[in-house]
XYZ file of C-alpha atoms in Angstrom:
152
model
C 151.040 -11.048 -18.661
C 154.893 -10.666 -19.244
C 156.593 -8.466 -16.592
C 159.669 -6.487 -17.895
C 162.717 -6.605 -16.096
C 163.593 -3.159 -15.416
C 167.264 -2.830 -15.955
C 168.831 0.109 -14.539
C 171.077 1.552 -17.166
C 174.231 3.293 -15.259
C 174.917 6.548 -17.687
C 178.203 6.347 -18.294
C 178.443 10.635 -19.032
C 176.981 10.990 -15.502
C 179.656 9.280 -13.218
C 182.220 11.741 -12.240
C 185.150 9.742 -13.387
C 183.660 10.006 -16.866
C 183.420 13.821 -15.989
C 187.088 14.103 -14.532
C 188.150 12.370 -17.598
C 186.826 15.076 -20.362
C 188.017 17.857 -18.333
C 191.611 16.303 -18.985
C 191.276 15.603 -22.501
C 189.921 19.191 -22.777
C 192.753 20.573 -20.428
C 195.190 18.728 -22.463
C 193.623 20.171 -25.830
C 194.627 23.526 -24.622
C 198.133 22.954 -23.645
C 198.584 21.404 -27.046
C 197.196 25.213 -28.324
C 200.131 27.135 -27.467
C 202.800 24.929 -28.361
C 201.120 24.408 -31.986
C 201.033 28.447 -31.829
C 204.599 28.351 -30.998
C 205.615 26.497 -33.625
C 203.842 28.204 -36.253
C 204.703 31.839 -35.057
C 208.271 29.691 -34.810
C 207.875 28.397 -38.631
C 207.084 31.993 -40.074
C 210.134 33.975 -38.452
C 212.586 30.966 -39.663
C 210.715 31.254 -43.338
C 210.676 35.034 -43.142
C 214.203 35.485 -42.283
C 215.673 32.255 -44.474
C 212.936 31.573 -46.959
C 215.069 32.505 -49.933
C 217.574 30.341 -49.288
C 215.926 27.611 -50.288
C 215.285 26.122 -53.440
C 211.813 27.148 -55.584
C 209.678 23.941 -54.757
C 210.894 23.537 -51.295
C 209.694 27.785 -51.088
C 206.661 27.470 -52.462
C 205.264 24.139 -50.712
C 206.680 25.286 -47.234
C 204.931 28.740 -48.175
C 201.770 27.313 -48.873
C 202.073 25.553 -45.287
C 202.918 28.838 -43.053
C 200.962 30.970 -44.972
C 198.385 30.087 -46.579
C 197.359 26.909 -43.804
C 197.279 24.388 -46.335
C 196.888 20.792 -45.613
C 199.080 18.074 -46.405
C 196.559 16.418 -48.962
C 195.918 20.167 -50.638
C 199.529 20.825 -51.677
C 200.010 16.806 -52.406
C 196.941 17.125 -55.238
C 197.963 21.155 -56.113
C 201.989 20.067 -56.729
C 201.270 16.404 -58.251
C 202.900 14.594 -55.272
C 202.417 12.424 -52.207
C 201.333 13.439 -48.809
C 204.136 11.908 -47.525
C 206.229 13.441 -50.059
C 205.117 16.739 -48.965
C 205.112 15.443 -45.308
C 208.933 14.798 -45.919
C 209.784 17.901 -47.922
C 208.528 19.746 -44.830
C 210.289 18.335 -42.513
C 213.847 18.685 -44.328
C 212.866 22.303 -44.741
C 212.101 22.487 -40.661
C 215.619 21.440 -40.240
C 217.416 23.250 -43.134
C 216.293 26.591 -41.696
C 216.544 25.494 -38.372
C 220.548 24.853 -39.398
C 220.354 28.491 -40.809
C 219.452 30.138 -37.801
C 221.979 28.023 -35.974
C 224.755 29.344 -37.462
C 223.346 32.708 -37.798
C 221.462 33.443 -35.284
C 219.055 36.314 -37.074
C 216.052 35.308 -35.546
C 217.382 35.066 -32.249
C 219.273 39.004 -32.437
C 215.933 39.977 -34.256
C 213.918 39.116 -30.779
C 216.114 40.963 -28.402
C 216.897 43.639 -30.559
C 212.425 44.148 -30.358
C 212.545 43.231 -26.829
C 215.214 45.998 -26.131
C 213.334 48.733 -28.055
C 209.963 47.759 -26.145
C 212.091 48.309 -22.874
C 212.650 52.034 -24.367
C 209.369 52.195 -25.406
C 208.273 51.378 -21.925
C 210.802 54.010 -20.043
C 210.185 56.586 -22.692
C 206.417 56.372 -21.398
C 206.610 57.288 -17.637
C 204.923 60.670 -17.875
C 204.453 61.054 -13.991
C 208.088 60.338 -13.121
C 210.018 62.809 -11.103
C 213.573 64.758 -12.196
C 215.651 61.878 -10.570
C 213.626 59.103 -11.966
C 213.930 60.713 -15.584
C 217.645 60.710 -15.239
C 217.676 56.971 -14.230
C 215.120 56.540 -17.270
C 217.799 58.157 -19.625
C 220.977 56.250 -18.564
C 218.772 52.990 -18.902
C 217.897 54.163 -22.634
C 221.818 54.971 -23.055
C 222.644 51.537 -21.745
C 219.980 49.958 -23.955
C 220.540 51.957 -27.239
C 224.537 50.754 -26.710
C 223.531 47.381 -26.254
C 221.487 47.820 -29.331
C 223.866 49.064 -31.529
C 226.884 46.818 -30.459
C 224.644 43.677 -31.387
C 223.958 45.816 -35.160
């Protein structure tokens, strides 16, 4: 009679290094998250804001990227081109508006001017505040509104 060897199998999943080691990968996954989300919400201002400055094509493919999610092999086979041709063609567009708002600076005014009507938002909302706090609530709003209007 033939006795089997029993071989003891160590499970790789079950040793806590193997364990440590997918928490990182999925800890790292979710820092990636918000910077991908940041560069998105980042894309969409810059296209919003510059968009029409550049040329038809470049428009529509860098639309169909922001918008509409579209991957690199979609808009390749939709516009008759090469990934990497798209690849490229959205990268010269990252840069093109990222020159815009360089020089001009829309997006960047846009954000605090929204930041500085939240703030007035936000004093304009203190219901339970007493006579001297509603006066320091109003020269805030002054100060704010001025600032406003001097960056308009």
């Amino acid at each position: 009679m033939k006795q089997h060897k029993q071989q003891f199998v160590k499970k790789k999943y079950l040793t806590p290094l193997f364990f440590c080691s997918k928490i990182l990968k999925v800890e790292k996954v979710w820092q990636v998250i918000p910077m991908k989300m940041d560069k998105i919400y980042e894309q969409t201002m810059l296209f919003d804001f510059y968009g029409e400055l550049l040329t038809e094509h470049q428009r529509r493919i860098y639309e169909d990227v922001v918008y509409h999610d579209m991957s690199l092999g979609e808009i390749a086979e939709e516009q008759g081109i090469s990934r990497q041709g798209v690849h490229d063609l959205i990268k010269r567009c990252d840069r093109i508006l990222q020159g815009y708002e360089n020089k001009l600076h829309l997006v960047e005014r846009f954000a605090k001017a929204k930041q500085t009507v939240t703030q007035i938002e936000r004093l304009t909302m203190d219901g339970e505040a007493d006579s001297a706090q509603i006066k320091e609530n109003l020269t805030l709003i002054r100060r704010l509104s001025q600032e406003l209007l001097s960056e308009l």
